[in-house]
Short mmCIF file of C-alpha atoms in Angstrom, two decimals:
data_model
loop_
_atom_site.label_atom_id
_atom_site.label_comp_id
_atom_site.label_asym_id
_atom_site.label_seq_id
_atom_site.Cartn_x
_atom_site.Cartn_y
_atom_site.Cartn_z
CA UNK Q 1 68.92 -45.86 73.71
CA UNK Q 2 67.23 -48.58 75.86
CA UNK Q 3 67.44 -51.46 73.01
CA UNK Q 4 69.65 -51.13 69.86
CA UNK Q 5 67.15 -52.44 67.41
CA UNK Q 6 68.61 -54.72 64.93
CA UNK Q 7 67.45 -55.97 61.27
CA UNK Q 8 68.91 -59.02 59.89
CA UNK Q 9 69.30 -59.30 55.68
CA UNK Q 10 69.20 -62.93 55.14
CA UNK Q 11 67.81 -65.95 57.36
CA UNK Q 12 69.76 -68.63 55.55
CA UNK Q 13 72.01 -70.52 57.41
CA UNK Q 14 74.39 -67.60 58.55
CA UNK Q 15 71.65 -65.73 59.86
CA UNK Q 16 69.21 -68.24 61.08
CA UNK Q 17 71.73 -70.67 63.09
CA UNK Q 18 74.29 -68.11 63.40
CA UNK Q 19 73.09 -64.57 63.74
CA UNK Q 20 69.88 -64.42 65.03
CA UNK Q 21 70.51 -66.69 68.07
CA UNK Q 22 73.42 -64.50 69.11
CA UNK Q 23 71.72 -61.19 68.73
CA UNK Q 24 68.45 -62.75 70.64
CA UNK Q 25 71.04 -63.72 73.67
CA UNK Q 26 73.27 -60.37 73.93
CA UNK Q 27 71.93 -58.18 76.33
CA UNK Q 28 71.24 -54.44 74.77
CA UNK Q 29 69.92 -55.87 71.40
CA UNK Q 30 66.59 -57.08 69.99
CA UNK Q 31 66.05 -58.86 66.63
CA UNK Q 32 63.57 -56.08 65.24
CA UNK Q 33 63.53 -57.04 61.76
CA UNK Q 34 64.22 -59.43 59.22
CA UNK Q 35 64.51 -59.81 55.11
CA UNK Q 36 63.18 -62.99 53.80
CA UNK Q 37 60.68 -63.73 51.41
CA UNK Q 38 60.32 -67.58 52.59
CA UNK Q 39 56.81 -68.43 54.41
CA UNK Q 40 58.31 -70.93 56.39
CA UNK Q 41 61.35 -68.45 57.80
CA UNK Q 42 59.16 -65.38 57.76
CA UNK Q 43 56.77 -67.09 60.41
CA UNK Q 44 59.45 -68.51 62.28
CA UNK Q 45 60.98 -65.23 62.72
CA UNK Q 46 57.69 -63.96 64.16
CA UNK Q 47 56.96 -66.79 66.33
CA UNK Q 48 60.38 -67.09 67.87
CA UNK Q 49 62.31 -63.72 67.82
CA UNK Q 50 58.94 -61.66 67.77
CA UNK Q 51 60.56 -59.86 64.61
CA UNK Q 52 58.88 -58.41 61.47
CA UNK Q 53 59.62 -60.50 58.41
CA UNK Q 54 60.47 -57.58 55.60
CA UNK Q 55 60.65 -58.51 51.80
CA UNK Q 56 63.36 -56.67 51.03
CA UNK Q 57 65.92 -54.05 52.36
CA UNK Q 58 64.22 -51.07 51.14
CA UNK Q 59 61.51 -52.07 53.81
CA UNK Q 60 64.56 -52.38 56.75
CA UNK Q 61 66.09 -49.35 57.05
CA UNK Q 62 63.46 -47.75 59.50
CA UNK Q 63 63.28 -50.63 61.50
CA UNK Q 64 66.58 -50.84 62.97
CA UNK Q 65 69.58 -49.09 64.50
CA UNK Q 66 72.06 -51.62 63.24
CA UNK Q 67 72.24 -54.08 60.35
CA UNK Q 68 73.71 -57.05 59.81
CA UNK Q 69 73.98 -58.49 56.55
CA UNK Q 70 73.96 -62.36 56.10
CA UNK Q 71 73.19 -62.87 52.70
CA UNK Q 72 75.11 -64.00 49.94
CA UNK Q 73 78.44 -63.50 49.67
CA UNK Q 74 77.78 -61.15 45.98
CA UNK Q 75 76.16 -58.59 48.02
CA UNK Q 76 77.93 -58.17 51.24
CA UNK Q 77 79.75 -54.77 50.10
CA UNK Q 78 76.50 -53.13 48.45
CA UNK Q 79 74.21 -54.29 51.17
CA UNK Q 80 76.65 -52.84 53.72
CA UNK Q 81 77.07 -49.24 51.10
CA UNK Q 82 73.75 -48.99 51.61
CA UNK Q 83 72.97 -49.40 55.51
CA UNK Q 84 76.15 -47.29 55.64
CA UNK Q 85 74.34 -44.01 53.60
CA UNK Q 86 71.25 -44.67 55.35
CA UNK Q 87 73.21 -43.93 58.40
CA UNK Q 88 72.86 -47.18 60.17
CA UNK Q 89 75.88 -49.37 61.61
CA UNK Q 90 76.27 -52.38 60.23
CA UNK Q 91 78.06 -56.00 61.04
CA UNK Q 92 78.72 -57.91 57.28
CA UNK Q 93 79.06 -61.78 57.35
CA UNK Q 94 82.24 -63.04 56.59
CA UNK Q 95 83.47 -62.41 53.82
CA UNK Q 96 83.92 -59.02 53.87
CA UNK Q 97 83.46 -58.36 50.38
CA UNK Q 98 84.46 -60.16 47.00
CA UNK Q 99 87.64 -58.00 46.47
CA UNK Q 100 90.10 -56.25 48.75
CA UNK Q 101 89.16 -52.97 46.91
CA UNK Q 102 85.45 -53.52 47.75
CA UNK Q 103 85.99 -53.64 51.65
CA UNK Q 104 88.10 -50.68 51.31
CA UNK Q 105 85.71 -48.90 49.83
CA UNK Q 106 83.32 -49.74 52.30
CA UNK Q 107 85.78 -49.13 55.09
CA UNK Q 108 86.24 -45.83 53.65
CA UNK Q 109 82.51 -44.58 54.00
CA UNK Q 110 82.06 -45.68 57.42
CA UNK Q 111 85.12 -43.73 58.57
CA UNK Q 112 83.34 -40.71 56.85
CA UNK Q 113 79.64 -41.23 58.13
CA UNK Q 114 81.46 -41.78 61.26
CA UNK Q 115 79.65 -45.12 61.96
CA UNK Q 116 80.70 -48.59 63.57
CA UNK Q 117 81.29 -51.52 61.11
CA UNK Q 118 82.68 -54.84 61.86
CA UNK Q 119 82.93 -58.41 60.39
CA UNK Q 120 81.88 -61.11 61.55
CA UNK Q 121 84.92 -63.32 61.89
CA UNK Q 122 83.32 -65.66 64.92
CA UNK Q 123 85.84 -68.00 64.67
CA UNK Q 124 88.24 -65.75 66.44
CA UNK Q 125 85.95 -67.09 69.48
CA UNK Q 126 86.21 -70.77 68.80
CA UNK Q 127 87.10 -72.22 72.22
CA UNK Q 128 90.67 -74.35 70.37
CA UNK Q 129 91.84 -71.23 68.48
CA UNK Q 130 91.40 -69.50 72.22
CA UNK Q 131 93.67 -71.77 73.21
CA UNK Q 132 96.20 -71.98 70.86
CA UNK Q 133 96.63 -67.90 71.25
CA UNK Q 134 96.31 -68.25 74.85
CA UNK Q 135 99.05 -71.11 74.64
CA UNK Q 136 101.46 -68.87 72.24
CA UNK Q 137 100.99 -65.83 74.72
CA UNK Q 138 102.24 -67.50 77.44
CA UNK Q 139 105.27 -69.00 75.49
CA UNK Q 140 104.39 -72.53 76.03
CA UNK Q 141 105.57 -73.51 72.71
CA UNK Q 142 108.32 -71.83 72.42
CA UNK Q 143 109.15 -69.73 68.78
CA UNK Q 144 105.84 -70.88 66.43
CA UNK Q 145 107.62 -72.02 63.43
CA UNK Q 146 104.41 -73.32 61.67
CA UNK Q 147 100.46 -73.48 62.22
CA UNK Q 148 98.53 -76.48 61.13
CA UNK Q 149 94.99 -75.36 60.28
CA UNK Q 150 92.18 -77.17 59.04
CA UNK Q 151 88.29 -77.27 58.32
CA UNK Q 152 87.83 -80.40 56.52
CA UNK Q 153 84.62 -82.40 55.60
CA UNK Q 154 83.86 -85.37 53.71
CA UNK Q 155 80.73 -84.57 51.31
CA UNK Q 156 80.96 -86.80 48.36
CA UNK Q 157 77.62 -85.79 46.66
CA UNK Q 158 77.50 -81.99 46.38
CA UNK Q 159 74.35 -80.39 48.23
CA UNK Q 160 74.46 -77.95 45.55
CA UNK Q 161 73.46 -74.14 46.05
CA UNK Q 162 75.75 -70.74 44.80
CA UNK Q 163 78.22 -71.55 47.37
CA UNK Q 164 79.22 -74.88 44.86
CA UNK Q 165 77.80 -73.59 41.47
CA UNK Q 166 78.64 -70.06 41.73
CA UNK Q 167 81.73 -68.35 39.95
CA UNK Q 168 84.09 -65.23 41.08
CA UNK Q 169 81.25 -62.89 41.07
CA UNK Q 170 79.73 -64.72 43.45
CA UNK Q 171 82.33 -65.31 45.85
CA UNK Q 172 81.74 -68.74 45.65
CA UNK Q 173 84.17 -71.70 46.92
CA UNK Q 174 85.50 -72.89 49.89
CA UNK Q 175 88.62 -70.46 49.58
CA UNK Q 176 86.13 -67.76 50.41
CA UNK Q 177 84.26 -69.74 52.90
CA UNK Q 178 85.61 -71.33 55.16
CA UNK Q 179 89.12 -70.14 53.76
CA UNK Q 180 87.98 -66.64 55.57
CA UNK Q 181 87.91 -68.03 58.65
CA UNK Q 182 91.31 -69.60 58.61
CA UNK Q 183 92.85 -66.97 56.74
CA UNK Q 184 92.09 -64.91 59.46
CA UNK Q 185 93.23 -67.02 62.40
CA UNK Q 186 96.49 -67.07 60.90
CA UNK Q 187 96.72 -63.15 60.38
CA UNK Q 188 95.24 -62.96 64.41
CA UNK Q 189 97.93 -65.49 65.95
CA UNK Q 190 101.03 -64.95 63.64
CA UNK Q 191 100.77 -61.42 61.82
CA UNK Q 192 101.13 -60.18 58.31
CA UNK Q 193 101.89 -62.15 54.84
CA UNK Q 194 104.46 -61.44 52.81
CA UNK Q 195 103.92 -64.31 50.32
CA UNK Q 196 101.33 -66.99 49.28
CA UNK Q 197 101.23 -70.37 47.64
CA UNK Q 198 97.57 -71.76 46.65
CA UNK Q 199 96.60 -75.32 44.95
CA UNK Q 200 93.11 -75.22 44.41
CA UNK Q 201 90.63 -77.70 42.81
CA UNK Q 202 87.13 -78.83 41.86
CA UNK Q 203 87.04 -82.57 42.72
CA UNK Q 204 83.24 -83.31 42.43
CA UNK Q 205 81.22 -83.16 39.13
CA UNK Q 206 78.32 -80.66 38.99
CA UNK Q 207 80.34 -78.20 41.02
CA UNK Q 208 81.78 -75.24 39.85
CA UNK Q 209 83.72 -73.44 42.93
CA UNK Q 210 86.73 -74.58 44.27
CA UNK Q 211 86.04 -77.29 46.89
CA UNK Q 212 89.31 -79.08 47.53
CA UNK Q 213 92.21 -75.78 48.39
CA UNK Q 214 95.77 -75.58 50.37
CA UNK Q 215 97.37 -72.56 51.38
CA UNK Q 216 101.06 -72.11 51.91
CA UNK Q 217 101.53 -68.85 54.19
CA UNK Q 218 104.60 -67.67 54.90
CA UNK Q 219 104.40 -64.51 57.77
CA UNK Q 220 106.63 -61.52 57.72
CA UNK Q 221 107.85 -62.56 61.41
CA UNK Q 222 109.14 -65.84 59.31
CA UNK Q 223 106.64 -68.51 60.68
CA UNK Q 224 104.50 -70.40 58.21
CA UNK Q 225 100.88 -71.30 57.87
CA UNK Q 226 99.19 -74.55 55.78
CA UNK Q 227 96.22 -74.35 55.30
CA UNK Q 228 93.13 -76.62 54.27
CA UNK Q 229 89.73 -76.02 53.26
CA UNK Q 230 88.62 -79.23 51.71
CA UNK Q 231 84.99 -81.01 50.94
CA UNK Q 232 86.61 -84.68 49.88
CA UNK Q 233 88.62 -85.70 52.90
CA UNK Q 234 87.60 -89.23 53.45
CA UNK Q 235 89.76 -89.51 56.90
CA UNK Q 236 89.72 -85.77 58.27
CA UNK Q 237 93.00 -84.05 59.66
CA UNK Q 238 94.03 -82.69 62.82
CA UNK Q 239 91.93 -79.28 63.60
CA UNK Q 240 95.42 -77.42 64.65
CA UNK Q 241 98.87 -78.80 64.27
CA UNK Q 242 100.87 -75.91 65.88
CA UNK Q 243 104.70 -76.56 66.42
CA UNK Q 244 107.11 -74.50 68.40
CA UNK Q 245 110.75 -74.27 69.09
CA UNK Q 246 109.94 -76.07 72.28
CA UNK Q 247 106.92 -77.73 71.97
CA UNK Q 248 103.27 -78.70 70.15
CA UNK Q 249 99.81 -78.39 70.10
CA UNK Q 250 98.01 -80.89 68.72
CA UNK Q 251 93.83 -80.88 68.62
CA UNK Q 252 90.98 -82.98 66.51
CA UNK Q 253 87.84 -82.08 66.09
CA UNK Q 254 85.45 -79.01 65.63
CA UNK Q 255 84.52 -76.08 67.84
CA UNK Q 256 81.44 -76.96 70.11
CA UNK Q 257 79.14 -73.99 69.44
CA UNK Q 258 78.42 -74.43 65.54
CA UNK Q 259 76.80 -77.85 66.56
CA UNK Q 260 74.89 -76.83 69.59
CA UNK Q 261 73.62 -73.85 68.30
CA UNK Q 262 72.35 -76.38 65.33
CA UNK Q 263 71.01 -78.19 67.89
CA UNK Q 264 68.80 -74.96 69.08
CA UNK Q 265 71.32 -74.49 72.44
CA UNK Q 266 70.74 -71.02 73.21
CA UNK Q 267 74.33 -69.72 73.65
CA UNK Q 268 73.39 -67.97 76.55
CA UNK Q 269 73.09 -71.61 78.31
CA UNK Q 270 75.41 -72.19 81.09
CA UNK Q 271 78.57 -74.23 79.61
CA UNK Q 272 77.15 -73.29 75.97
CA UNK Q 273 81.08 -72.83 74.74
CA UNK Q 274 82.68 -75.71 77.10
CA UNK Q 275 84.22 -78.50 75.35
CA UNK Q 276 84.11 -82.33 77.08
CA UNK Q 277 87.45 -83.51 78.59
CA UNK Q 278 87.60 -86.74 76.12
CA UNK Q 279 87.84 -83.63 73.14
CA UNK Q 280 90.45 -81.40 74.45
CA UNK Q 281 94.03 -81.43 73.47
CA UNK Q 282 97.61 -82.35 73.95
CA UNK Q 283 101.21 -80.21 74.66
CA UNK Q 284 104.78 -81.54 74.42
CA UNK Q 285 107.22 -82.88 73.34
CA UNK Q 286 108.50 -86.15 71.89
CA UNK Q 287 106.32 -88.30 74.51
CA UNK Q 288 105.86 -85.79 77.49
CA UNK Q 289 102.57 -85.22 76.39
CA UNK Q 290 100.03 -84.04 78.73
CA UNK Q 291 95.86 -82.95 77.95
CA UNK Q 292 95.26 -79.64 77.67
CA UNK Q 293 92.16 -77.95 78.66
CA UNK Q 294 89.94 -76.12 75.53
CA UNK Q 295 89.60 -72.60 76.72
CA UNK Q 296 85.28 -72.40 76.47
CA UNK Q 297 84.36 -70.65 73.32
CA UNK Q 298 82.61 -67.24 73.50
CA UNK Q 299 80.36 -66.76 69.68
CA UNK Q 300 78.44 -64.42 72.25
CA UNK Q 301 81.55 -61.91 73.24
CA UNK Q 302 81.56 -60.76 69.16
CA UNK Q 303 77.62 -59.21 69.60
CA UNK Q 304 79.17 -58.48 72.94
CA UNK Q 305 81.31 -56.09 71.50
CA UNK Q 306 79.39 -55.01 69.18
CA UNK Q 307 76.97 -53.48 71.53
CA UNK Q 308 79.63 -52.00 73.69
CA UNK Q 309 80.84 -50.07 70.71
CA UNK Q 310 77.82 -48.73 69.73
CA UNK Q 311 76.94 -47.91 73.01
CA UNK Q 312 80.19 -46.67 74.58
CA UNK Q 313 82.26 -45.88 71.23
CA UNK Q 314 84.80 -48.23 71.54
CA UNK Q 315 86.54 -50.04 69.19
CA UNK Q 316 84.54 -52.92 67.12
CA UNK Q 317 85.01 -56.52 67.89
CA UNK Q 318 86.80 -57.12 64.88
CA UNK Q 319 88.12 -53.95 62.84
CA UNK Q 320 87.66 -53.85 59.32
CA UNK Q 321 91.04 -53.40 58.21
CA UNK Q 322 91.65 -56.87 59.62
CA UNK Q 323 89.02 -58.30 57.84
CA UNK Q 324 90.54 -56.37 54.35
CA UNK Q 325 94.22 -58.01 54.97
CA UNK Q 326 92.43 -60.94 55.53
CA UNK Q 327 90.64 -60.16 51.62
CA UNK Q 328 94.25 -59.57 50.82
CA UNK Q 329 95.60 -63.01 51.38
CA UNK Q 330 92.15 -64.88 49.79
CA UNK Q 331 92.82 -62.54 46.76
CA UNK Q 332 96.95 -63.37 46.48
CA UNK Q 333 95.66 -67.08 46.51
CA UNK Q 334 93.51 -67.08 43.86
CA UNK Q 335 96.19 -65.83 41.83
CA UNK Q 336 98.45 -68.28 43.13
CA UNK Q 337 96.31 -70.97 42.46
CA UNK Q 338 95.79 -69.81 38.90
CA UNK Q 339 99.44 -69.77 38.31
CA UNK Q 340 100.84 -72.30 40.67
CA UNK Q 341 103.40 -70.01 41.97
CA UNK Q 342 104.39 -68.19 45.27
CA UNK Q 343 102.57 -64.81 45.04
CA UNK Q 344 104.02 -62.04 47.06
CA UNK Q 345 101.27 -60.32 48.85
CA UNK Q 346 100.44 -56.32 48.53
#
């Protein structure tokens, strides 16, 4: 095929300042289609991406080659069922699914329509977490006894929405949010879990989803992760805290691309993923401490991927099996968290 058409469910913020930008930039793939039923969102897909706004998905399917699904957390599996049976490929916003069982499910009918599906887990390319695996992979810290990991934010006042009011159904709550993400940098950089520990809480009134959580990870290999999702941090954390037999990492601050692509940056813009010196940073020991350069992050190698499988039948950019361990851990938590007790995973 010349172009892999591709329809987009959802232009919220996942698929307006995430997705769309990315698939617009990768070379092989054109935004053909997209489900909203906003005015505003349904003219600016026409006017920038030159892509038919579609009310629903029924009106998708013979539109595109590939779908990505980017809306609500509730429908993830069934949207991606569905694309599945109508024979498409599909890429699913993280997460996955709701439950472990879900994504399996899922996984299991792509393997029999013989069809690519992936996850979107772009935080795999943030330019710090490139650095921290390029870091352990050349044994510059030694043994990694523990990861650090954080995505904290200080948001008294709720800004309200299903993400804060939603329940279980819904996959609601920053567990499953942003929680995904870290979840799954973990599983990437230090392997499988064998048990977890979760304390999770609603700290502001008129929400209903967990918006304050801490994971305790411990890895079959024997390092440990802690992990923080949180909503109500008034003085934010270190990014990644990563400490070896030998020596640390130690790194403030947020992955460029989220805020430049925000910012309408197209990420194909030279030095779209490259991080400023006074950001990057530091490796020792005790005080031999020295700067270390951010590896530049790379949102645009995932769609990358992506259309190198499809073309070439490769491997995905992100398997779905990793995305279900991932569902695995999230899943463990919540039981943790509703017993306050280690919970062995599996």
């Amino acid at each position: 095929m010349d172009e892999i058409r591709v329809g987009l469910i959802g232009y919220g913020t996942a698929g307006a300042v995430f997705h769309a930008p990315l698939i617009e930039a990768t070379p092989g793939l054109r935004l053909a289609a997209v489900v909203t039923r906003d005015p505003g969102r349904q003219t600016q897909v026409s006017t920038r991406y030159g892509a038919t706004p579609v009310p629903d998905a029924a009106a998708l399917w013979e539109l595109c080659d590939l779908v990505v699904v980017a809306s609500p957390n509730r429908t993830h599996a069934s949207l991606a069922a569905e694309a599945l049976e109508r024979g498409r490929a599909v890429v699913v916003d993280k997460p996955f699914a709701r439950t472990a069982e879900e994504a399996r499910a899922v996984t299991r009918l792509a393997r029999e329509r013989g069809l690519m599906l992936t996850v979107f887990q772009n935080r795999r390319w943030d330019g710090d977490f490139r650095t921290v695996r390029a870091l352990v992979e050349r044994d510059a810290l030694g043994e990694v006894r523990r990861l650090e990991s954080r995505f904290e934010r200080w948001r008294p006042a709720p800004k309200g929405g299903w993400r804060e009011t939603g329940g279980p159904g819904d996959a609601a709550g920053l567990l499953y949010d942003l929680g995904s993400h870290l979840v799954d940098q973990a599983l990437q950089l230090l392997g499988p879990v064998t048990h977890v520990y979760c304390e999770s809480d609603v700290r502001r009134a008129g929400v209903a989803a967990d918006d304050d959580t801490f994971l305790a990870l411990t890895h079959a290999g024997g390092a440990r992760s802690h992990l923080w999702v949180s909503a109500v941090t008034p003085s934010l954390g270190p990014r990644f805290r990563v400490l070896g037999s030998t020596a640390a990492y130690l790194k403030y601050g947020l992955d460029v691309q989220e805020e430049r692509l925000r910012a309408g940056l197209s990420p194909a813009a030279a030095g779209f993923g490259d991080e400023d010196e006074d950001r990057w940073g530091t490796l020792g020991a005790g005080d031999d401490l020295r700067a270390v350069p951010t590896e530049a992050g790379a949102y645009l190698d995932f769609y990358r991927g992506v259309e190198s499988a499809l073309r070439a039948g490769g491997p995905p950019p992100v398997t779905p099996e990793s995305a279900v361990a991932a569902l695995e851990v999230i899943e463990a938590a919540r039981r943790s968290a509703d017993e306050r007790r280690v919970v062995a995973v599996g």
